[in-house]
């Protein structure tokens, strides 16, 4: 494998993943090549030039497969556009330029993006990232794009100000106090509850969404239930059951935080959907355990799990017992637009994290190479 480039590694994974979800790999591959830019030729056996926070090993791409009730699974890619030189400002510029190249090609709707851009766009971005994209490939359709802004891009202390301002520009400010007062732990906003992502769909129509994400540190399953309770018609037992199963217990979850997201559609004064993201990799010993939990959840929620293992095999051929973090998060989506479960798969292009000690992993069942 010596000398394999980052693009070669990712393109191979993408081609196989597309086969699993019946999508054409041509456009996904082009988009990833465009996002990688100068990083495309980076050998995977060298550390990445930019420490992207998209994935634990700093690969600037993460895959996810969304399992839905009424439609076949969908492939999605979370990615950070790469710049030739090394600071966050350069990466922000590369990201804005990436979008300029896609607007006409995919007929993107940028009115909401244009409305909030000035809130987040600064010459001197701070924090872990400035702009990320998610690319969604539904079989037989042109890709949908979503953009993620960082509420901390002007400094940690301004997270809430930026989010309120962005919501106001979109006419969604009524939703904010309701979410904070009804969903979060009293007094914890800006402390153990952090506003971490502000996301927008780059297409129009009644399905087009604004999403606000809150990371909850040291949370328990009850905190997840409370966060979900702001959204109508959510079954609290379902949220509790998902969280407990994915994380292997009721918490408190003291490693990576639970993340809650609220979905708004234009004109709505109340969120129409809620998602809970469990960083399952921190609460398992290895990827066998993560895979088994995800499998159990898909079965329990009546989702067709037949493409879970093929999706995993599309990304890696290593034994699942040999690492942890291939399955980075698992999320439950409730309410609109589509209920379901999403499984986040790390590319592990640069590195695999070693499993945690403690499980019965004899040389026989470790499956070492
Ligand atoms: N790698 C980061 C994290 O784990 C960001 C991230 C990537 C993320 N995919 C995600 C966060 C899915 C929540 C859900 O925090």
Short mmCIF file of C-alpha atoms and ligand atoms in Angstrom, two decimals, residues 53-56 62 78 132 197 256 259 277 281 329 344, ligand 1:
data_model
loop_
_atom_site.label_atom_id
_atom_site.label_comp_id
_atom_site.label_asym_id
_atom_site.label_seq_id
_atom_site.Cartn_x
_atom_site.Cartn_y
_atom_site.Cartn_z
CA UNK A 53 -11.66 17.99 12.98
CA UNK A 54 -14.01 16.12 10.66
CA UNK A 55 -12.53 12.82 11.80
CA UNK A 56 -10.33 11.59 14.63
CA UNK A 62 -16.38 11.25 6.94
CA UNK A 78 -19.10 15.31 5.56
CA UNK A 132 -17.91 22.23 6.43
CA UNK A 197 -22.95 23.81 14.51
CA UNK A 256 -17.15 12.91 23.86
CA UNK A 259 -25.10 16.05 20.42
CA UNK A 277 -25.97 11.81 17.90
CA UNK A 281 -16.75 5.10 19.58
CA UNK A 329 -21.37 8.23 15.76
CA UNK A 344 -21.17 7.55 10.64
N1 LIG B 1 -15.25 14.79 14.49
C1 LIG B 1 -16.05 15.74 15.20
C2 LIG B 1 -16.72 15.08 16.41
O1 LIG B 1 -16.75 13.88 16.51
C3 LIG B 1 -17.13 16.39 14.33
C4 LIG B 1 -18.14 15.45 13.76
C5 LIG B 1 -18.00 14.72 12.62
C6 LIG B 1 -19.43 15.16 14.28
N2 LIG B 1 -19.16 13.99 12.39
C7 LIG B 1 -20.04 14.24 13.39
C8 LIG B 1 -20.14 15.59 15.42
C9 LIG B 1 -21.31 13.71 13.64
C10 LIG B 1 -21.40 15.08 15.66
C11 LIG B 1 -22.00 14.15 14.77
O2 LIG B 1 -17.20 15.80 17.27
#
